[in-house]
PDB file of C-alpha atoms in Angstrom:
ATOM      1  CA  UNK A   1       0.000   0.000   0.000  1.00 52.00           C
ATOM      2  CA  UNK A   2       2.879   2.346   0.808  1.00 55.00           C
ATOM      3  CA  UNK A   3       4.431   1.736  -2.626  1.00 63.00           C
ATOM      4  CA  UNK A   4       1.061   2.331  -4.280  1.00 57.00           C
ATOM      5  CA  UNK A   5       0.605   5.614  -2.407  1.00 60.00           C
ATOM      6  CA  UNK A   6       4.083   6.710  -3.463  1.00 63.00           C
ATOM      7  CA  UNK A   7       3.251   5.910  -7.094  1.00 58.00           C
ATOM      8  CA  UNK A   8       0.004   7.881  -6.831  1.00 59.00           C
ATOM      9  CA  UNK A   9       1.848  10.833  -5.320  1.00 60.00           C
ATOM     10  CA  UNK A  10       4.525  10.822  -8.040  1.00 61.00           C
ATOM     11  CA  UNK A  11       1.904  10.550 -10.777  1.00 64.00           C
ATOM     12  CA  UNK A  12      -0.137  13.404  -9.325  1.00 65.00           C
ATOM     13  CA  UNK A  13       2.865  15.704  -8.887  1.00 65.00           C
ATOM     14  CA  UNK A  14       4.419  14.797 -12.222  1.00 69.00           C
ATOM     15  CA  UNK A  15       7.610  13.641 -10.512  1.00 62.00           C
ATOM     16  CA  UNK A  16       7.466  10.070 -11.819  1.00 77.00           C
ATOM     17  CA  UNK A  17      10.428   9.464 -14.114  1.00 84.00           C
ATOM     18  CA  UNK A  18      10.142   6.825 -16.801  1.00 86.00           C
ATOM     19  CA  UNK A  19      13.231   4.881 -17.861  1.00 90.00           C
ATOM     20  CA  UNK A  20      12.608   4.767 -21.587  1.00 92.00           C
ATOM     21  CA  UNK A  21      14.310   2.050 -23.617  1.00 94.00           C
ATOM     22  CA  UNK A  22      13.370   0.004 -26.673  1.00 94.00           C
ATOM     23  CA  UNK A  23      10.858  -2.585 -25.434  1.00 95.00           C
ATOM     24  CA  UNK A  24       9.470  -5.732 -27.024  1.00 95.00           C
ATOM     25  CA  UNK A  25       6.017  -5.893 -25.436  1.00 96.00           C
ATOM     26  CA  UNK A  26       5.905  -9.697 -25.624  1.00 96.00           C
ATOM     27  CA  UNK A  27       8.665  -9.950 -23.018  1.00 96.00           C
ATOM     28  CA  UNK A  28       6.790  -7.557 -20.733  1.00 97.00           C
ATOM     29  CA  UNK A  29       3.645  -9.676 -21.033  1.00 98.00           C
ATOM     30  CA  UNK A  30       5.587 -12.899 -20.356  1.00 97.00           C
ATOM     31  CA  UNK A  31       6.966 -11.447 -17.104  1.00 97.00           C
ATOM     32  CA  UNK A  32       3.531 -10.145 -16.083  1.00 97.00           C
ATOM     33  CA  UNK A  33       1.971 -13.573 -16.679  1.00 97.00           C
ATOM     34  CA  UNK A  34       4.737 -15.193 -14.630  1.00 96.00           C
ATOM     35  CA  UNK A  35       4.037 -12.768 -11.764  1.00 95.00           C
ATOM     36  CA  UNK A  36       0.468 -14.111 -11.372  1.00 94.00           C
ATOM     37  CA  UNK A  37       1.281 -17.782 -12.010  1.00 95.00           C
ATOM     38  CA  UNK A  38       0.718 -18.848  -8.384  1.00 92.00           C
ATOM     39  CA  UNK A  39      -2.762 -17.287  -8.294  1.00 90.00           C
ATOM     40  CA  UNK A  40      -3.629 -18.753 -11.682  1.00 93.00           C
ATOM     41  CA  UNK A  41      -2.630 -22.224 -10.504  1.00 93.00           C
ATOM     42  CA  UNK A  42      -4.397 -21.897  -7.145  1.00 90.00           C
ATOM     43  CA  UNK A  43      -7.657 -20.888  -8.807  1.00 90.00           C
ATOM     44  CA  UNK A  44      -7.388 -23.386 -11.672  1.00 92.00           C
ATOM     45  CA  UNK A  45      -7.415 -20.668 -14.316  1.00 94.00           C
ATOM     46  CA  UNK A  46      -5.900 -20.847 -17.787  1.00 96.00           C
ATOM     47  CA  UNK A  47      -3.975 -17.999 -19.407  1.00 97.00           C
ATOM     48  CA  UNK A  48      -3.616 -17.859 -23.171  1.00 97.00           C
ATOM     49  CA  UNK A  49      -1.216 -15.360 -24.733  1.00 97.00           C
ATOM     50  CA  UNK A  50      -1.507 -14.718 -28.437  1.00 96.00           C
ATOM     51  CA  UNK A  51       1.553 -14.400 -30.662  1.00 95.00           C
ATOM     52  CA  UNK A  52       3.028 -11.004 -29.818  1.00 95.00           C
ATOM     53  CA  UNK A  53       6.338 -11.543 -31.625  1.00 93.00           C
ATOM     54  CA  UNK A  54       5.296  -9.571 -34.690  1.00 92.00           C
ATOM     55  CA  UNK A  55       4.412  -6.429 -32.709  1.00 94.00           C
ATOM     56  CA  UNK A  56       6.831  -3.557 -33.275  1.00 92.00           C
ATOM     57  CA  UNK A  57       9.287  -2.462 -30.614  1.00 92.00           C
ATOM     58  CA  UNK A  58       8.051   0.513 -28.605  1.00 93.00           C
ATOM     59  CA  UNK A  59       9.897   3.165 -26.612  1.00 93.00           C
ATOM     60  CA  UNK A  60       8.755   2.658 -23.024  1.00 93.00           C
ATOM     61  CA  UNK A  61       9.628   1.881 -19.410  1.00 92.00           C
ATOM     62  CA  UNK A  62       9.472  -1.928 -19.345  1.00 95.00           C
ATOM     63  CA  UNK A  63       9.230  -2.219 -15.544  1.00 93.00           C
ATOM     64  CA  UNK A  64       6.329   0.227 -15.346  1.00 92.00           C
ATOM     65  CA  UNK A  65       4.479  -1.526 -18.168  1.00 95.00           C
ATOM     66  CA  UNK A  66       4.998  -4.851 -16.426  1.00 96.00           C
ATOM     67  CA  UNK A  67       3.406  -3.240 -13.337  1.00 93.00           C
ATOM     68  CA  UNK A  68       0.371  -2.252 -15.438  1.00 94.00           C
ATOM     69  CA  UNK A  69      -0.140  -5.691 -16.973  1.00 97.00           C
ATOM     70  CA  UNK A  70       0.563  -7.569 -13.729  1.00 95.00           C
ATOM     71  CA  UNK A  71      -2.177  -5.518 -12.117  1.00 92.00           C
ATOM     72  CA  UNK A  72      -4.669  -6.212 -14.901  1.00 95.00           C
ATOM     73  CA  UNK A  73      -3.914  -9.935 -14.808  1.00 96.00           C
ATOM     74  CA  UNK A  74      -4.108 -10.017 -11.021  1.00 91.00           C
ATOM     75  CA  UNK A  75      -7.575  -8.419 -11.150  1.00 89.00           C
ATOM     76  CA  UNK A  76      -8.688 -11.012 -13.692  1.00 91.00           C
ATOM     77  CA  UNK A  77      -7.456 -13.807 -11.416  1.00 90.00           C
ATOM     78  CA  UNK A  78      -9.270 -12.351  -8.389  1.00 86.00           C
ATOM     79  CA  UNK A  79     -12.632 -11.544  -9.934  1.00 84.00           C
ATOM     80  CA  UNK A  80     -13.274 -14.712 -11.891  1.00 87.00           C
ATOM     81  CA  UNK A  81     -14.766 -18.048 -10.803  1.00 87.00           C
ATOM     82  CA  UNK A  82     -12.349 -20.917 -10.363  1.00 88.00           C
ATOM     83  CA  UNK A  83     -11.305 -22.518 -13.633  1.00 91.00           C
ATOM     84  CA  UNK A  84     -11.738 -19.326 -15.639  1.00 92.00           C
ATOM     85  CA  UNK A  85      -9.940 -18.210 -18.772  1.00 95.00           C
ATOM     86  CA  UNK A  86      -7.797 -15.150 -19.320  1.00 97.00           C
ATOM     87  CA  UNK A  87      -6.532 -14.212 -22.752  1.00 97.00           C
ATOM     88  CA  UNK A  88      -3.959 -11.646 -23.820  1.00 98.00           C
ATOM     89  CA  UNK A  89      -3.881 -10.466 -27.416  1.00 97.00           C
ATOM     90  CA  UNK A  90      -2.040  -7.746 -29.262  1.00 96.00           C
ATOM     91  CA  UNK A  91      -2.393  -5.655 -32.374  1.00 93.00           C
ATOM     92  CA  UNK A  92      -0.530  -2.784 -33.961  1.00 89.00           C
ATOM     93  CA  UNK A  93      -1.474   0.077 -36.225  1.00 84.00           C
ATOM     94  CA  UNK A  94       0.515   2.598 -38.176  1.00 75.00           C
ATOM     95  CA  UNK A  95      -1.899   5.318 -39.276  1.00 63.00           C
ATOM     96  CA  UNK A  96      -1.070   7.515 -42.242  1.00 59.00           C
ATOM     97  CA  UNK A  97      -0.109  10.288 -39.818  1.00 61.00           C
ATOM     98  CA  UNK A  98       2.934   8.230 -38.855  1.00 64.00           C
ATOM     99  CA  UNK A  99       1.826   7.917 -35.232  1.00 76.00           C
ATOM    100  CA  UNK A 100       1.572   4.179 -34.813  1.00 87.00           C
ATOM    101  CA  UNK A 101       0.635   2.263 -31.714  1.00 92.00           C
ATOM    102  CA  UNK A 102       0.597  -1.138 -30.078  1.00 94.00           C
ATOM    103  CA  UNK A 103      -2.583  -2.253 -28.332  1.00 96.00           C
ATOM    104  CA  UNK A 104      -2.765  -5.078 -25.801  1.00 97.00           C
ATOM    105  CA  UNK A 105      -6.099  -6.591 -24.766  1.00 98.00           C
ATOM    106  CA  UNK A 106      -6.494  -8.490 -21.489  1.00 98.00           C
ATOM    107  CA  UNK A 107      -9.811 -10.369 -21.475  1.00 97.00           C
ATOM    108  CA  UNK A 108     -11.380 -12.496 -18.765  1.00 95.00           C
ATOM    109  CA  UNK A 109     -14.594 -14.411 -18.077  1.00 92.00           C
ATOM    110  CA  UNK A 110     -15.095 -12.798 -14.685  1.00 88.00           C
ATOM    111  CA  UNK A 111     -18.001 -11.026 -13.027  1.00 86.00           C
ATOM    112  CA  UNK A 112     -17.861  -8.081 -15.404  1.00 88.00           C
ATOM    113  CA  UNK A 113     -18.258  -4.355 -14.843  1.00 87.00           C
ATOM    114  CA  UNK A 114     -21.449  -2.297 -14.762  1.00 87.00           C
ATOM    115  CA  UNK A 115     -21.483   0.256 -17.602  1.00 87.00           C
ATOM    116  CA  UNK A 116     -21.665   3.201 -15.188  1.00 83.00           C
ATOM    117  CA  UNK A 117     -18.549   1.943 -13.394  1.00 80.00           C
ATOM    118  CA  UNK A 118     -16.283   1.474 -16.424  1.00 77.00           C
ATOM    119  CA  UNK A 119     -14.718   4.911 -15.877  1.00 80.00           C
ATOM    120  CA  UNK A 120     -15.110   5.033 -12.097  1.00 77.00           C
ATOM    121  CA  UNK A 121     -12.919   1.954 -11.607  1.00 80.00           C
ATOM    122  CA  UNK A 122      -9.928   4.059 -12.718  1.00 79.00           C
ATOM    123  CA  UNK A 123     -10.503   6.623  -9.950  1.00 76.00           C
ATOM    124  CA  UNK A 124      -8.243   6.296  -6.926  1.00 69.00           C
ATOM    125  CA  UNK A 125      -9.782   4.580  -3.907  1.00 59.00           C
ATOM    126  CA  UNK A 126     -12.848   3.542  -5.918  1.00 59.00           C
ATOM    127  CA  UNK A 127     -14.241   0.090  -5.126  1.00 62.00           C
ATOM    128  CA  UNK A 128     -17.731  -0.882  -6.318  1.00 61.00           C
ATOM    129  CA  UNK A 129     -18.555  -2.424  -2.937  1.00 56.00           C
ATOM    130  CA  UNK A 130     -17.003  -4.574  -0.257  1.00 49.00           C
ATOM    131  CA  UNK A 131     -14.978  -7.180  -2.202  1.00 49.00           C
ATOM    132  CA  UNK A 132     -15.037  -9.520   0.765  1.00 45.00           C
ATOM    133  CA  UNK A 133     -18.719 -10.161   0.066  1.00 42.00           C
ATOM    134  CA  UNK A 134     -17.914 -11.930  -3.192  1.00 43.00           C
ATOM    135  CA  UNK A 135     -17.595 -15.643  -3.452  1.00 42.00           C
ATOM    136  CA  UNK A 136     -17.711 -18.082  -6.289  1.00 45.00           C
ATOM    137  CA  UNK A 137     -17.331 -21.845  -6.133  1.00 43.00           C
ATOM    138  CA  UNK A 138     -15.146 -23.095  -3.296  1.00 42.00           C
ATOM    139  CA  UNK A 139     -12.764 -20.123  -3.303  1.00 41.00           C
ATOM    140  CA  UNK A 140     -13.992 -16.639  -2.506  1.00 45.00           C
ATOM    141  CA  UNK A 141     -12.728 -13.765  -4.564  1.00 49.00           C
ATOM    142  CA  UNK A 142      -9.468 -12.777  -2.998  1.00 51.00           C
ATOM    143  CA  UNK A 143     -10.594  -9.260  -2.190  1.00 54.00           C
ATOM    144  CA  UNK A 144      -8.961  -6.115  -3.374  1.00 55.00           C
ATOM    145  CA  UNK A 145      -6.507  -3.583  -2.114  1.00 60.00           C
ATOM    146  CA  UNK A 146      -7.320   0.018  -1.335  1.00 57.00           C
ATOM    147  CA  UNK A 147      -8.586   0.759  -4.846  1.00 66.00           C
ATOM    148  CA  UNK A 148      -5.385   2.205  -6.291  1.00 70.00           C
ATOM    149  CA  UNK A 149      -4.259  -0.377  -8.863  1.00 80.00           C
ATOM    150  CA  UNK A 150      -6.304   0.761 -11.839  1.00 86.00           C
ATOM    151  CA  UNK A 151      -5.724   4.418 -11.001  1.00 85.00           C
ATOM    152  CA  UNK A 152      -1.978   3.800 -11.042  1.00 85.00           C
ATOM    153  CA  UNK A 153      -2.275   1.762 -14.243  1.00 91.00           C
ATOM    154  CA  UNK A 154      -4.081   4.639 -15.964  1.00 92.00           C
ATOM    155  CA  UNK A 155      -1.473   7.128 -14.738  1.00 89.00           C
ATOM    156  CA  UNK A 156       1.405   4.967 -15.966  1.00 91.00           C
ATOM    157  CA  UNK A 157      -0.196   4.393 -19.360  1.00 93.00           C
ATOM    158  CA  UNK A 158      -0.933   8.114 -19.721  1.00 92.00           C
ATOM    159  CA  UNK A 159       2.666   8.926 -18.717  1.00 90.00           C
ATOM    160  CA  UNK A 160       3.649   6.894 -21.784  1.00 92.00           C
ATOM    161  CA  UNK A 161       1.297   8.971 -23.944  1.00 92.00           C
ATOM    162  CA  UNK A 162      -1.147   6.061 -24.125  1.00 94.00           C
ATOM    163  CA  UNK A 163      -4.695   5.216 -23.168  1.00 95.00           C
ATOM    164  CA  UNK A 164      -6.346   2.476 -21.085  1.00 95.00           C
ATOM    165  CA  UNK A 165     -10.032   1.598 -20.980  1.00 96.00           C
ATOM    166  CA  UNK A 166     -12.369  -1.232 -20.079  1.00 94.00           C
ATOM    167  CA  UNK A 167     -15.208  -2.883 -21.980  1.00 95.00           C
ATOM    168  CA  UNK A 168     -17.793  -5.205 -20.454  1.00 94.00           C
ATOM    169  CA  UNK A 169     -21.395  -6.119 -21.242  1.00 92.00           C
ATOM    170  CA  UNK A 170     -22.230  -5.645 -17.548  1.00 90.00           C
ATOM    171  CA  UNK A 171     -21.836  -7.221 -14.156  1.00 86.00           C
ATOM    172  CA  UNK A 172     -23.292 -10.617 -13.274  1.00 86.00           C
ATOM    173  CA  UNK A 173     -21.674 -12.921 -10.718  1.00 81.00           C
ATOM    174  CA  UNK A 174     -23.581 -15.954 -11.992  1.00 85.00           C
ATOM    175  CA  UNK A 175     -23.300 -15.530 -15.767  1.00 88.00           C
ATOM    176  CA  UNK A 176     -19.801 -13.982 -15.622  1.00 88.00           C
ATOM    177  CA  UNK A 177     -19.912 -11.931 -18.831  1.00 92.00           C
ATOM    178  CA  UNK A 178     -16.277 -10.898 -18.443  1.00 93.00           C
ATOM    179  CA  UNK A 179     -14.297  -7.764 -19.117  1.00 95.00           C
ATOM    180  CA  UNK A 180     -11.696  -6.668 -21.635  1.00 97.00           C
ATOM    181  CA  UNK A 181      -9.072  -4.097 -20.756  1.00 97.00           C
ATOM    182  CA  UNK A 182      -7.368  -2.263 -23.626  1.00 97.00           C
ATOM    183  CA  UNK A 183      -3.939  -0.676 -23.271  1.00 97.00           C
ATOM    184  CA  UNK A 184      -2.909   1.401 -26.268  1.00 95.00           C
ATOM    185  CA  UNK A 185       0.694   2.636 -26.321  1.00 95.00           C
ATOM    186  CA  UNK A 186       2.426   4.830 -28.897  1.00 92.00           C
ATOM    187  CA  UNK A 187       5.424   3.415 -30.694  1.00 88.00           C
ATOM    188  CA  UNK A 188       7.546   6.414 -29.740  1.00 82.00           C
ATOM    189  CA  UNK A 189       7.977   8.201 -26.413  1.00 65.00           C
ATOM    190  CA  UNK A 190       9.126  11.819 -26.575  1.00 54.00           C
ATOM    191  CA  UNK A 191      10.466  12.110 -22.998  1.00 48.00           C
ATOM    192  CA  UNK A 192      12.977   9.951 -21.196  1.00 43.00           C
ATOM    193  CA  UNK A 193      15.024  10.124 -18.018  1.00 42.00           C
TER     194      UNK A 193
END
């Protein structure tokens, strides 16, 4: 929690410094998936990662992007019934303007997100309700932290000149319609440490 509060403070004051280097996003995703492997195994989930090898190299802070994707994957692990599926896919675009991007999608078959909460979940300290009330199958949802993870993720993505957003048909703990988080990152980063 202390580290999260420090990240929030640095993002809010503009004092967060990114260490920009050439980054192959596939390696970042591999490390993020490895960081949630214990939770995936404990809950009986499956994680499928599409072929990201053809995505272009981007200019970014690899450690901070790993933090973003580890957080998204961790949320998917927590808010999905046992034996669920998580998929990670990527795409790239190079518009005529020359400002190309890489987009990573993290999709789950979890409880979903109400439409009116799709933006609110990125606000700091926002939690839809008490996460300890949730339970599915034999293992209850693992609960959440103080409601800072998605706020930090948005700040880190924006610090890279990118955008993050969520899509979901709605929230239903029985039907589990799922959610898809999109992270769009520019190929180039104008500022570095």
